[in-house]
Short mmCIF file of C-alpha atoms in Angstrom, two decimals:
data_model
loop_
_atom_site.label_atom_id
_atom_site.label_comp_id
_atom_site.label_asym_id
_atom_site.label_seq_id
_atom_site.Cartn_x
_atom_site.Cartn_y
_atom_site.Cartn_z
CA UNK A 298 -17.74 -158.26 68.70
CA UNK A 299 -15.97 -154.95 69.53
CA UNK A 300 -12.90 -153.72 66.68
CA UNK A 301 -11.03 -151.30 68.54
CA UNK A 302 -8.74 -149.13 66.43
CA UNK A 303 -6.21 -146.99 67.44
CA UNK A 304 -5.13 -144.19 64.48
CA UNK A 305 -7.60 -142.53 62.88
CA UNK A 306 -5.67 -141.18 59.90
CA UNK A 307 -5.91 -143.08 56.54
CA UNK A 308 -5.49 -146.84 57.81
CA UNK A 309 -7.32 -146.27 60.70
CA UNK A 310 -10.73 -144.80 59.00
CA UNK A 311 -10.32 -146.97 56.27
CA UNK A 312 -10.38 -149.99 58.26
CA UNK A 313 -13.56 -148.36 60.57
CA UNK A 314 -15.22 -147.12 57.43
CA UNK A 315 -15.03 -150.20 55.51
CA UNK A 316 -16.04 -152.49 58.33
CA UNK A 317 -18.88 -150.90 59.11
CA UNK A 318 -19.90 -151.40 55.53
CA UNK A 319 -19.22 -154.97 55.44
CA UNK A 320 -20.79 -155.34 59.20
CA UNK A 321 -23.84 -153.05 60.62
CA UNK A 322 -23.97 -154.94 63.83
CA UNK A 323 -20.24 -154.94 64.44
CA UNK A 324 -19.31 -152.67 67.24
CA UNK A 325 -16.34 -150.55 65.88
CA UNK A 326 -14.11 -147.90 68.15
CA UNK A 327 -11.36 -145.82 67.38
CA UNK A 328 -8.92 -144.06 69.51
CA UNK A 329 -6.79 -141.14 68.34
CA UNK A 330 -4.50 -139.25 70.76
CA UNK A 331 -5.26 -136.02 68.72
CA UNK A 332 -8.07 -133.61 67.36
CA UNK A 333 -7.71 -134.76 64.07
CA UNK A 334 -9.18 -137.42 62.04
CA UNK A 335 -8.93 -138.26 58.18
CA UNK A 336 -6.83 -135.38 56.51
CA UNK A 337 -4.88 -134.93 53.26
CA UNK A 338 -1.01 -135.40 55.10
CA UNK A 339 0.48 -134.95 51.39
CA UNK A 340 -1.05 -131.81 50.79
CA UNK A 341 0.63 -130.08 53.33
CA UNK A 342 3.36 -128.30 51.90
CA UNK A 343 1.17 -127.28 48.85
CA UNK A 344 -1.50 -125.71 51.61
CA UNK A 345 1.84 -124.24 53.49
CA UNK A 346 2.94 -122.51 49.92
CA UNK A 347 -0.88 -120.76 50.06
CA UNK A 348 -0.96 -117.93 53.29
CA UNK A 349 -4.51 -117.48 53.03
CA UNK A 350 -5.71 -121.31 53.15
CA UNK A 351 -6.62 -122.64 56.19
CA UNK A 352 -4.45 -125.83 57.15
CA UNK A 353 -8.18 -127.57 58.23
CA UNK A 354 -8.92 -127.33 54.49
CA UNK A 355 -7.13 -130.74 54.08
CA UNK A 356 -9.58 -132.69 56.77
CA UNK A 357 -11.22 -135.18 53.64
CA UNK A 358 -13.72 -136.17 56.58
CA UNK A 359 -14.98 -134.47 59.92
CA UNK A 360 -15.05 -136.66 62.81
CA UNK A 361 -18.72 -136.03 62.98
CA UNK A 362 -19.80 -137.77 59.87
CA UNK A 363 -17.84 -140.86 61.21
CA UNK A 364 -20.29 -141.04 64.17
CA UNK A 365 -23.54 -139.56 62.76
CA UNK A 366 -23.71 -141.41 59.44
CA UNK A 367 -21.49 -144.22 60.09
CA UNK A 368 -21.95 -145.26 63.98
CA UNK A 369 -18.21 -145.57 64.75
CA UNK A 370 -17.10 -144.65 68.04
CA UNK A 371 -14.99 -142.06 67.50
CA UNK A 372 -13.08 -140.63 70.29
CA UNK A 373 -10.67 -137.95 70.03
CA UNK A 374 -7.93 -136.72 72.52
CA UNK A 375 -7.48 -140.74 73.79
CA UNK A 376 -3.89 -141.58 73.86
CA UNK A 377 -3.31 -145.51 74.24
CA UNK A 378 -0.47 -146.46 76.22
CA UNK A 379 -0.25 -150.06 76.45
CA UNK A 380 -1.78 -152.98 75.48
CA UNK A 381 -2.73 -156.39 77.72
CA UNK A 382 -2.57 -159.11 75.33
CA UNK A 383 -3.73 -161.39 78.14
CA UNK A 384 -6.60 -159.31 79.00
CA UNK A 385 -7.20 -158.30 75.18
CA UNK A 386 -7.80 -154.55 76.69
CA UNK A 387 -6.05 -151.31 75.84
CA UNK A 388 -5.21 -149.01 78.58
CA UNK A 389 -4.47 -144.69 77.84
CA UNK A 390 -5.09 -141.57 78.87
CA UNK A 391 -7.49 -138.74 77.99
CA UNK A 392 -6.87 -135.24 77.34
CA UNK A 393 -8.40 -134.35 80.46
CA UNK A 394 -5.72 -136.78 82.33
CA UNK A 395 -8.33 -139.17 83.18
CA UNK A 396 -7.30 -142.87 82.72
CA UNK A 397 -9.24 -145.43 80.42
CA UNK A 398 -9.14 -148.98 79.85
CA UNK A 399 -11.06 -150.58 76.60
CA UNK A 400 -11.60 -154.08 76.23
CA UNK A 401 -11.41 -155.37 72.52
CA UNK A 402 -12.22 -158.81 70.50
CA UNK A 403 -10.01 -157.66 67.09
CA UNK A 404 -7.30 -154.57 67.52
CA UNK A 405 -5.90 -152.74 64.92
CA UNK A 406 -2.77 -151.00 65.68
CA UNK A 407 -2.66 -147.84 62.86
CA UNK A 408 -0.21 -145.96 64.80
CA UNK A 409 1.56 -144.10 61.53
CA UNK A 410 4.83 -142.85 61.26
CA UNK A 411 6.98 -139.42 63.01
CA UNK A 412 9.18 -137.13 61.31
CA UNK A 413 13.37 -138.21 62.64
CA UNK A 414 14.21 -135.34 64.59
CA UNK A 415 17.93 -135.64 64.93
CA UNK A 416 19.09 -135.67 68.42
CA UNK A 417 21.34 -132.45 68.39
CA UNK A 418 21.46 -129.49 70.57
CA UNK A 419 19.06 -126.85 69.84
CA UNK A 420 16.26 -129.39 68.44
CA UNK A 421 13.60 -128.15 70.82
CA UNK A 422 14.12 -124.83 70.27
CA UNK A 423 10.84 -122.43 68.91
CA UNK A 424 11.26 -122.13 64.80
CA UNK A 425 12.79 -125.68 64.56
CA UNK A 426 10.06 -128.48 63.61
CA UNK A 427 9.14 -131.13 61.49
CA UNK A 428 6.42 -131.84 59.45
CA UNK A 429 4.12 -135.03 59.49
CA UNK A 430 0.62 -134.40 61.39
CA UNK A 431 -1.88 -131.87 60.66
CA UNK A 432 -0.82 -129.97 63.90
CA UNK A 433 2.42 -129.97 62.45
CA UNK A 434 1.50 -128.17 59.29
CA UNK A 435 -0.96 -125.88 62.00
CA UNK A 436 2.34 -124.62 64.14
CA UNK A 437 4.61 -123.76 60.84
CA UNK A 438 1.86 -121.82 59.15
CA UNK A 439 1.26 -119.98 62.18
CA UNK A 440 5.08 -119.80 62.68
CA UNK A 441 5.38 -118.47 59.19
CA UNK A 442 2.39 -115.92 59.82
CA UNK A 443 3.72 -114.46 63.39
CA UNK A 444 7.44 -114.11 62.12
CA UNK A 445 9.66 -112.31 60.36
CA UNK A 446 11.04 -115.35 58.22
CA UNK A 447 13.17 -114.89 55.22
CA UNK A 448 15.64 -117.84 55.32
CA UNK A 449 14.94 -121.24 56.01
CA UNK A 450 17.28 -124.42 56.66
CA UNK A 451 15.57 -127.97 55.39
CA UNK A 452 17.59 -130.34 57.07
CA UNK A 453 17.10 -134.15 54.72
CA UNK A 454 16.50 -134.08 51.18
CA UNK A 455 13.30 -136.46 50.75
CA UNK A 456 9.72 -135.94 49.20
CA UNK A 457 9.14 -133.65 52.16
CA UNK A 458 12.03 -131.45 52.09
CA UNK A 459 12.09 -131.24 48.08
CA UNK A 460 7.82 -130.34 48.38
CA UNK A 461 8.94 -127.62 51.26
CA UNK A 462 11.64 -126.25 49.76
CA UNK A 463 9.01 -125.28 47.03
CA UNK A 464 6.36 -124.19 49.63
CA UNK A 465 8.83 -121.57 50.94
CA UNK A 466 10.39 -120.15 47.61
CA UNK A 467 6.65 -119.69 47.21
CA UNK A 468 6.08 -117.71 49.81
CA UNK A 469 9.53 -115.77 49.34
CA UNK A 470 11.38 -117.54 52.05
CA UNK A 471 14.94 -118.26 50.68
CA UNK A 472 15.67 -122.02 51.18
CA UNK A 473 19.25 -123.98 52.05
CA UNK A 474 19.23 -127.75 52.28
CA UNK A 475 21.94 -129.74 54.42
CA UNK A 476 22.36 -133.88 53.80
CA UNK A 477 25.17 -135.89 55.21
CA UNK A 478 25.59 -137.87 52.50
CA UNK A 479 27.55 -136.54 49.74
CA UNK A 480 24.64 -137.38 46.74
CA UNK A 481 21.64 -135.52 46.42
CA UNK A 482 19.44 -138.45 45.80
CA UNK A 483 20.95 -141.83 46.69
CA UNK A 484 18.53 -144.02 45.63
CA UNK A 485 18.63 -142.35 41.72
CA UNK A 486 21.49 -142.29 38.60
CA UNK A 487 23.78 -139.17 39.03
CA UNK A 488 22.24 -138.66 35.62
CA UNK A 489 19.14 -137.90 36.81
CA UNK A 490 19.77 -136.86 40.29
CA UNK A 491 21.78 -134.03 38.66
CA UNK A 492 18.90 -132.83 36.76
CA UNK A 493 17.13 -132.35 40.06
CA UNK A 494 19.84 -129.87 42.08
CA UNK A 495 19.53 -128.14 38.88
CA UNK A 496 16.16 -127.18 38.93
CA UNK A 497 16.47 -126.96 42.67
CA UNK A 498 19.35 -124.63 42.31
CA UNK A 499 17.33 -122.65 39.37
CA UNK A 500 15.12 -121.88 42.24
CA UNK A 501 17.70 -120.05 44.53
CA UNK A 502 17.71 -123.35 46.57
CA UNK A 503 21.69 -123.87 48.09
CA UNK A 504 22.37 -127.64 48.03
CA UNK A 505 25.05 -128.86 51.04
CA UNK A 506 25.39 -132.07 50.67
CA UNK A 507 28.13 -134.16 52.73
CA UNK A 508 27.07 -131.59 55.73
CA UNK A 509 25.72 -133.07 58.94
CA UNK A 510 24.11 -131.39 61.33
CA UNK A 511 25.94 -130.62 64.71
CA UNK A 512 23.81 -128.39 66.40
CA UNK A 513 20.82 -125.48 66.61
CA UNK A 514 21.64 -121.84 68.95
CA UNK A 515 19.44 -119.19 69.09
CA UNK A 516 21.03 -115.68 67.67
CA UNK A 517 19.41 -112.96 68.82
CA UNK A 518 15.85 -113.31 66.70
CA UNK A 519 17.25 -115.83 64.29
CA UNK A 520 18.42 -119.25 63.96
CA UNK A 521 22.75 -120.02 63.87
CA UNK A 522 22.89 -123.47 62.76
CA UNK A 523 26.57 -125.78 62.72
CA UNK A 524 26.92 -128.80 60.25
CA UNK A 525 30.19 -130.36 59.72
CA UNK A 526 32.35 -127.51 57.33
CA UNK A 527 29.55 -124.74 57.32
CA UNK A 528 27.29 -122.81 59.22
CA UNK A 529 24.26 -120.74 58.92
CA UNK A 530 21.79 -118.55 59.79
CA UNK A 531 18.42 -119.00 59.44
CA UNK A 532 14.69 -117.99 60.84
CA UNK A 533 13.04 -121.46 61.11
CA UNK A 534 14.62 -125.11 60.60
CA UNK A 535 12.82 -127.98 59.23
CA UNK A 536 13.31 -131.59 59.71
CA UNK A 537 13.18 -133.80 56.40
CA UNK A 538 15.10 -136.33 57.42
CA UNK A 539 12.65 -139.34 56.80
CA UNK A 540 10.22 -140.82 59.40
CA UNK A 541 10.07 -143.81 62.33
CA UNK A 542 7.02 -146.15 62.45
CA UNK A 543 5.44 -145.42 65.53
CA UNK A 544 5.86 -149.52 66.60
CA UNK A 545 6.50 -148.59 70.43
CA UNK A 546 3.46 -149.79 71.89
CA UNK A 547 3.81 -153.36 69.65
CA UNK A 548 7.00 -153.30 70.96
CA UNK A 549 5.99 -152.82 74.39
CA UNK A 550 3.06 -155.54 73.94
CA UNK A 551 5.52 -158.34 72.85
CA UNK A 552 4.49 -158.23 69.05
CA UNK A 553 7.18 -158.92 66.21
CA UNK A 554 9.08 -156.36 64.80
CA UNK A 555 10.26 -156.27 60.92
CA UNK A 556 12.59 -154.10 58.92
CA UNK A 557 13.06 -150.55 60.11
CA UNK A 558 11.42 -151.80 63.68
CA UNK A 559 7.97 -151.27 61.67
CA UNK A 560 5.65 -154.28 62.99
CA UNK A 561 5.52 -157.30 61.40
CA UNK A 562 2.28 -158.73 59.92
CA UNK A 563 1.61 -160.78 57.22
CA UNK A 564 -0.46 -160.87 53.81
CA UNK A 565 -3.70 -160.18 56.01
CA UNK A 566 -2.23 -157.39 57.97
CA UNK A 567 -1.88 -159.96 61.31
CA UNK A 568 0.83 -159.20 63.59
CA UNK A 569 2.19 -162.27 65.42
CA UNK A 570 -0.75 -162.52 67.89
CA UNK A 571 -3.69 -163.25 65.69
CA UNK A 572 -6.36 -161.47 67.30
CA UNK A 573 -4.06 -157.86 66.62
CA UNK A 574 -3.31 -156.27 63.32
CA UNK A 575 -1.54 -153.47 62.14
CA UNK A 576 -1.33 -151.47 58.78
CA UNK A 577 -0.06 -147.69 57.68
CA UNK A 578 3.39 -146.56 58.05
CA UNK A 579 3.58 -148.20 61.49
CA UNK A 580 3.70 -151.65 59.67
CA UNK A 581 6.23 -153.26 57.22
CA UNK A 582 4.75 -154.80 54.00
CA UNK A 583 5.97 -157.31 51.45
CA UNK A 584 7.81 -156.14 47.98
CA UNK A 585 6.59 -157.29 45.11
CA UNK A 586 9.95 -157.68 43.37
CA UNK A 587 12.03 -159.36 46.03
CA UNK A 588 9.42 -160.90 47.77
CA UNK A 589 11.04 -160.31 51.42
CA UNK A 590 9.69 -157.87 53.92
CA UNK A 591 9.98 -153.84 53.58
CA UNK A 592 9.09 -150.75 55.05
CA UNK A 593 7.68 -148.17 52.81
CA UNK A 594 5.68 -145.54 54.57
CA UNK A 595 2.76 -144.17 51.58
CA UNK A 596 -0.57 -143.22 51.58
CA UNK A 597 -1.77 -146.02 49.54
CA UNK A 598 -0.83 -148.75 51.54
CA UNK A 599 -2.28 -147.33 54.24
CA UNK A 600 -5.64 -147.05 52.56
CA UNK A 601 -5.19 -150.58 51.16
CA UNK A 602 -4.16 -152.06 54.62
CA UNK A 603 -7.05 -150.61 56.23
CA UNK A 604 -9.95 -151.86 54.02
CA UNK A 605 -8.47 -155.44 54.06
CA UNK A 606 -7.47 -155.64 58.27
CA UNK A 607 -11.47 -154.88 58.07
CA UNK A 608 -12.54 -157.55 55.36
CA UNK A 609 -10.24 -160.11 57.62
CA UNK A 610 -12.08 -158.94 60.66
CA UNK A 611 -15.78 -159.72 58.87
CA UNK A 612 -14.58 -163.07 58.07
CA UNK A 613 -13.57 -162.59 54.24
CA UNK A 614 -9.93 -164.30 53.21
CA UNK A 615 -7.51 -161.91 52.69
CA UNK A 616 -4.02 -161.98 51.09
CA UNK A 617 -2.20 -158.34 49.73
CA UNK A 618 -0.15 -158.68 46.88
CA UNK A 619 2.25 -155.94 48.65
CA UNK A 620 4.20 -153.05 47.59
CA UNK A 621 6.85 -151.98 44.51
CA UNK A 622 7.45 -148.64 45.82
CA UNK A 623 5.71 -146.76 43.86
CA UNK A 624 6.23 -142.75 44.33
CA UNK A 625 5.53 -139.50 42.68
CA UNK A 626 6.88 -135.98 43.51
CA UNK A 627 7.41 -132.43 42.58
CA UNK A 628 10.36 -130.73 42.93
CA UNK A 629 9.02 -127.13 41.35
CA UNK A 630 8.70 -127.81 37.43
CA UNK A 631 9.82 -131.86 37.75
CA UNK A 632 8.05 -134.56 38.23
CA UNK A 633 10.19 -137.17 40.12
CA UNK A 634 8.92 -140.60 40.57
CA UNK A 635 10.11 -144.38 40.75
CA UNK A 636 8.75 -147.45 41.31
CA UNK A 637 10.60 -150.84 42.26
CA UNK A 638 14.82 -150.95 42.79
CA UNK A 639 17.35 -149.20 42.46
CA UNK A 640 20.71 -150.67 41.27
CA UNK A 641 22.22 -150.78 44.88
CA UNK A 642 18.94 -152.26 46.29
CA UNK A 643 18.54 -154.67 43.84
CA UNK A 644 22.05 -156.00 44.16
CA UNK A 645 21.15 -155.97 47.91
CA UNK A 646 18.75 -158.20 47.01
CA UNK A 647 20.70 -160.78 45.42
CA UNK A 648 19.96 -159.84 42.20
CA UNK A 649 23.02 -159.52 39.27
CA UNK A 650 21.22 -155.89 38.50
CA UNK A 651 22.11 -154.35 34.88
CA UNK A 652 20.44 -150.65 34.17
CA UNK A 653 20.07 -148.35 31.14
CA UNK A 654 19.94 -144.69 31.08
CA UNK A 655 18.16 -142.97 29.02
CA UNK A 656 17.12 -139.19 27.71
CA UNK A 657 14.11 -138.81 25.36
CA UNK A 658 11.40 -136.43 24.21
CA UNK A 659 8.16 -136.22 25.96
CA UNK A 660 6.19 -135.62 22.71
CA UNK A 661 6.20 -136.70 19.52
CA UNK A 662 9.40 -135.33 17.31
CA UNK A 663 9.05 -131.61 16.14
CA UNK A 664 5.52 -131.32 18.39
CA UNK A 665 5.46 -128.06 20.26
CA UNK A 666 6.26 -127.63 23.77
CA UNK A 667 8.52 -130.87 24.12
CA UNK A 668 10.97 -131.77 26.99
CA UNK A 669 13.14 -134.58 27.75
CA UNK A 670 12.18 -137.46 30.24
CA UNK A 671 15.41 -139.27 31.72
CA UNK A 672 14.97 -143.01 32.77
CA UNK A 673 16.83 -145.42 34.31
CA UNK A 674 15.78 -148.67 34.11
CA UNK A 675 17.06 -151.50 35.72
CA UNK A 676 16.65 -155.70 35.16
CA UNK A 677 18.44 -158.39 36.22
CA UNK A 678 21.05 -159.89 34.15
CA UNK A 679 20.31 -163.64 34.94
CA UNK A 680 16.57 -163.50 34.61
CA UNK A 681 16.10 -160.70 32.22
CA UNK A 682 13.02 -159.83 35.09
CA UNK A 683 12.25 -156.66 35.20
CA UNK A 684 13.46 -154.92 38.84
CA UNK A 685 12.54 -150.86 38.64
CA UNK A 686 12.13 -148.02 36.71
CA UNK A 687 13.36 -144.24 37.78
CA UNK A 688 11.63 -140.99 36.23
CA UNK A 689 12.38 -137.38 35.88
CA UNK A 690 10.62 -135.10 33.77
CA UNK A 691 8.53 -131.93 33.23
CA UNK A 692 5.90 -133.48 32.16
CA UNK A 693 4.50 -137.82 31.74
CA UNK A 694 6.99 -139.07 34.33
CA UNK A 695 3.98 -138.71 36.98
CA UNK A 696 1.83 -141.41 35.49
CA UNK A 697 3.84 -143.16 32.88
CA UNK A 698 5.29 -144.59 36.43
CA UNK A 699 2.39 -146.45 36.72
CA UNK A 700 3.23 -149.09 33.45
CA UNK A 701 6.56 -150.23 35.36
CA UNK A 702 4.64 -150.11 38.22
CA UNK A 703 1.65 -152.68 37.02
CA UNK A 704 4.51 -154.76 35.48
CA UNK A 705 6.86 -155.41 38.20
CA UNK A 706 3.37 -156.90 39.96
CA UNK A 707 2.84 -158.39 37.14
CA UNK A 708 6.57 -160.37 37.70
CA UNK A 709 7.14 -159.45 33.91
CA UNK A 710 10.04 -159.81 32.31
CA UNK A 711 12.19 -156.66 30.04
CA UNK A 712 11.14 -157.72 26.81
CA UNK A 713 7.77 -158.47 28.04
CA UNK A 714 7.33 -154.91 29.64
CA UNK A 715 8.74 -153.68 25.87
CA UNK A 716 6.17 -155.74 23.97
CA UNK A 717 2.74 -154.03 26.01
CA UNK A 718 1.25 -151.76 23.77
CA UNK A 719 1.24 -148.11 25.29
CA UNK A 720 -0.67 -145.49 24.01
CA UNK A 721 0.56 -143.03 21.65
CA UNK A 722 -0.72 -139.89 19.76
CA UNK A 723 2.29 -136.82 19.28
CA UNK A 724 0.98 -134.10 22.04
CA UNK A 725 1.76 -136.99 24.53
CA UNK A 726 4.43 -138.81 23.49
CA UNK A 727 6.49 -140.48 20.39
CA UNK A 728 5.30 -143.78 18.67
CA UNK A 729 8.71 -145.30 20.70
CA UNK A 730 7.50 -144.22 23.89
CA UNK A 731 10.47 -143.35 26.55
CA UNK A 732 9.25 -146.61 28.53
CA UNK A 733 10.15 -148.57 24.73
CA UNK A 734 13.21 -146.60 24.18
CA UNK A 735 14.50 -147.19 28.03
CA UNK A 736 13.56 -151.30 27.54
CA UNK A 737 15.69 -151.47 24.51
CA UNK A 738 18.59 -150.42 25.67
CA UNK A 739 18.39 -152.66 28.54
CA UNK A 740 18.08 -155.07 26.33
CA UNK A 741 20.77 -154.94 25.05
CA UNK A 742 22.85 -155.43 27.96
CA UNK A 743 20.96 -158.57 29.32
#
C-alpha cells in the first residue's frame, strides 16, 4: 500500500514518521514543493531578533534522516497540482519543470496555511513580505542584513505581528503597527487588552488602530505607506494579518470545505472521500466547547493530526477529541495566552455567556518580585459550564493556561474547575490561586 503525503512540515512528518513506526512494510511518500522539511515555524521571529543565527538553525529534522533512518520517500522541490480522485493519482511539477504523476492507495493532504497578503497596491514590492515558511524568515533576515532598515510597518496585530514587533525593537528597528479595527485585541477584555498596548507602547511601539491599509509606493530608498487617516514611511512592511488554509487543491479535487474554506474532515482526519485525509492548518477541527466545526491554525494540532491520519491508515480506530484554542504568546515582558471563548464567541455560539474580570498577584502576598495576572473568565449563565479563560501576565499566565485548558475538555463545570486542587507554595503563587480567585467571582454572577 503506498501513503502519499503532500506537506512535509509538522502534520506531514508526523503522519510519515509515525506510520512508518506503526508499519515497516508500508510504502510511505511525501511531496513538498520546497527545500524545507520539519522546522521550528514559531521560532522565527525569536531567530529574526538574533543577527548572527542562522535561520536553518530551526530545521528540528534534516530531510536526510527521514530517508536514511526512516525509509520515507522524501522528495523535495515537487509541487502537486491536482488530484484525480478517480484515478487515486496526484499530478505536479518539479523544480526542474518536469511533470510527475504519483499514484496513491491513502493521501494525506498537509498543505498548511499562508500569511493574508492584502490585495493593495504596492504589495509586491521588494521590503514588503510576510512571514510563515522558513524561506520567509530566510528573505527578511537577509533583507534586514543587506539594508539600511530603521523603521518598520507591521500591518495586523496577531501572535505574529506582536512576536515581530519584539524581534525588531531587538534589533533597533523602530516598529508602527496599523489594524482596521478600532481594538487592539478583539477577541480579549479592554481590561486586559489595555495592559498589552501598554507594554507595547513602553517599547516605542506606535499603535494605529481603526487604520486600514490603502496602499504601498516606493520613496526613493524607503517605503511611503497610506492607511485610511495616516501615512508613513517606513524601510520594510510586514504582513500580520492572519493566515488562509492552503485548501485549493481539495477544492479543486471536489472535497468538502468547512469554516474559513479549511477542509473538512472528521474525528479521524477523513475528508469527504474516504481514501483522502487532511490535517495542519489546511484542515478545520472540532471545538471542544461548542462541539461544531472550527478553524484554528497551531502547531499542536498539526502534530496531533498527523500521528492519528497515520494510526487510521495502519488500521487502528481513531477519534480526536478536538481543539479549545489553546494559545500562548509574548508580547516583550507579557505572557498572553487563552484558551476556549471569548464573550462574543461564546454568545455566537448560543451560549447566555457571563464573564469575570479579575487582577491578582502572581506570588504569594508580601513575596518578592510579585506582579499582577489579569483574567477574564467566562461561563455560561444557564449551565454554569465552564466556556474560556483569558491570561495576561509577566509571569504564570504561560502555563497556568493549561488548567482551563484540561477543564474545558474535561466539559467541567465553574465550580467544578474552582474545586481542583492547584498547586501552591508563595514564590509561585497565593494559596487562592488567580484561577480560584477568577472562578469565584464568576460565581457569583451565575
Amino acid at each position: 500500500m503506498r501513503f502519499l503525503i503532500i506537506g512535509a512540515d509538522a502534520a506531514g512528518m508526523s503522519a510519515a514518521s509515525r506510520a512508518r513506526r506503526n508499519r515497516k512494510d508500508l510504502e510511505i511518500v511525501v511531496l513538498e514543493r520546497t527545500r524545507d522539511v520539519s522546522y521550528s515555524a514559531c521560532g522565527m521571529p525569536y531567530n529574526l531578533a538574533e543577527p548572527e543565527r542562522e535561520m536553518d538553525d530551526l530545521v528540528v529534522r534534516e530531510a536526510s534522516v527521514f530517508r536514511e533512518k526512516q525509509g520515507i520517500d522524501l522528495r523535495l522541490g515537487h509541487r502537486a497540482e491536482a488530484v484525480n480522485r478517480t484515478a487515486k493519482a496526484v499530478r505536479g511539477t518539479q523544480a526542474d519543470g518536469k511533470s510527475f504523476e504519483l499514484a496513491y492507495d491513502k493521501l494525506l493532504i498537509a498543505t498548511g496555511a499562508r500569511p493574508v497578503i492584502l490585495d493593495v497596491p504596492g504589495a509586491d514590492l521588494p521590503g514588503v513580505t510576510g512571514l510563515k515558511s522558513l524561506e520567509d524568515g530566510r528573505r527578511i533576515k537577509q533583507y534586514l542584513a543587506g539594508n539600511d532598515v530603521r523603521q518598520a510597518l507591521i500591518v495586523g496585530m496577531g501572535y505574529i505581528g506582536m512576536e515581530m514587533a519584539e524581534a525588531f525593537f531587538e534589533r533597533g528597528v523602530r516598529v508602527d503597527m496599523v489594524k482596521p479595527r478600532r481594538q487592539l485585541l478583539p477577541w480579549m477584555p479592554d481590561e486586559l487588552s489595555d495592559v498589552v498596548q501598554e507594554e507595547l507602547e513602553t517599547h516605542l511601539v506606535r499603535v494605529h488602530t481603526g487604520e486600514a491599509l490603502r496602499s504601498i509606493e516606493r520613496s526613493g530608498k524607503r517605503l511611503s505607506v497610506t492607511c485610511t487617516n495616516l501615512r508613513l514611511e517606513t524601510d520594510l512592511v510586514l504582513f500580520a494579518a492572519g493566515v488562509r488554509p492552503n485548501s485549493e487543491l481539495a477544492a479543486e479535487a471536489g472535497l468538502d470545505l468547512g469554516p474559513d474554506d479549511a477542509v473538512a474532515v472528521d474525528r479521524a482526519c477523513r475528508t469527504s472521500d474516504p481514501d483522502i485525509y487532511a490535517t495542519g492548518d489546511c484542515a478545520d477541527a472540532f471545538h471542544v466547547v461548542t462541539g461544531e466545526r472550527t478553524w484554528v491554525p497551531l502547531a499542536l494540532r498539526a502534530n496531533r493530526g498527523g500521528r492519528a491520519v497515520a494510526d487510521h491508515v495502519t488500521g487502528r480506530e481513531v477519534s480526536l477529541d478536538g481543539v479549545a484554542g489553546t494559545a500562548v504568546f509574548k508580547v516583550f515582558d507579557l505572557q498572553v495566552a487563552r484558551t476556549g471563548l471569548s464573550m462574543a464567541e461564546a454568545g455566537k455560539a448560543g451560549f447566555d455567556p457571563v464573564e469575570a474580570v479579575i487582577f491578582a498577584r502572581s506570588r504569594a502576598h508580601r513575596h518578592p518580585g510579585a506582579s499582577q495576572i489579569g483574567v477574564q473568565m467566562v461561563g455560561d449563565r444557564a449551565s454554569g459550564r465552564l466556556l474560556g479563560v483569558q491570561m495576561v501576565g509577566r509571569e504564570g499566565a504561560a502555563h497556568r493556561i493549561d488548567a482551563p485548558a484540561v477543564a474545558l475538555h474535561a466539559r467541567m463545570t465553574v465550580e467544578q474547575f474552582h474545586e481542583c486542587d492547584l498547586a501552591y507554595a508563595p514564590p509561585f503563587g497565593a494559596t487562592w490561586d488567580p484561577m480560584h480567585i477568577a472562578a469565584q467571582q464568576l460565581m457569583k454572577k451565575l
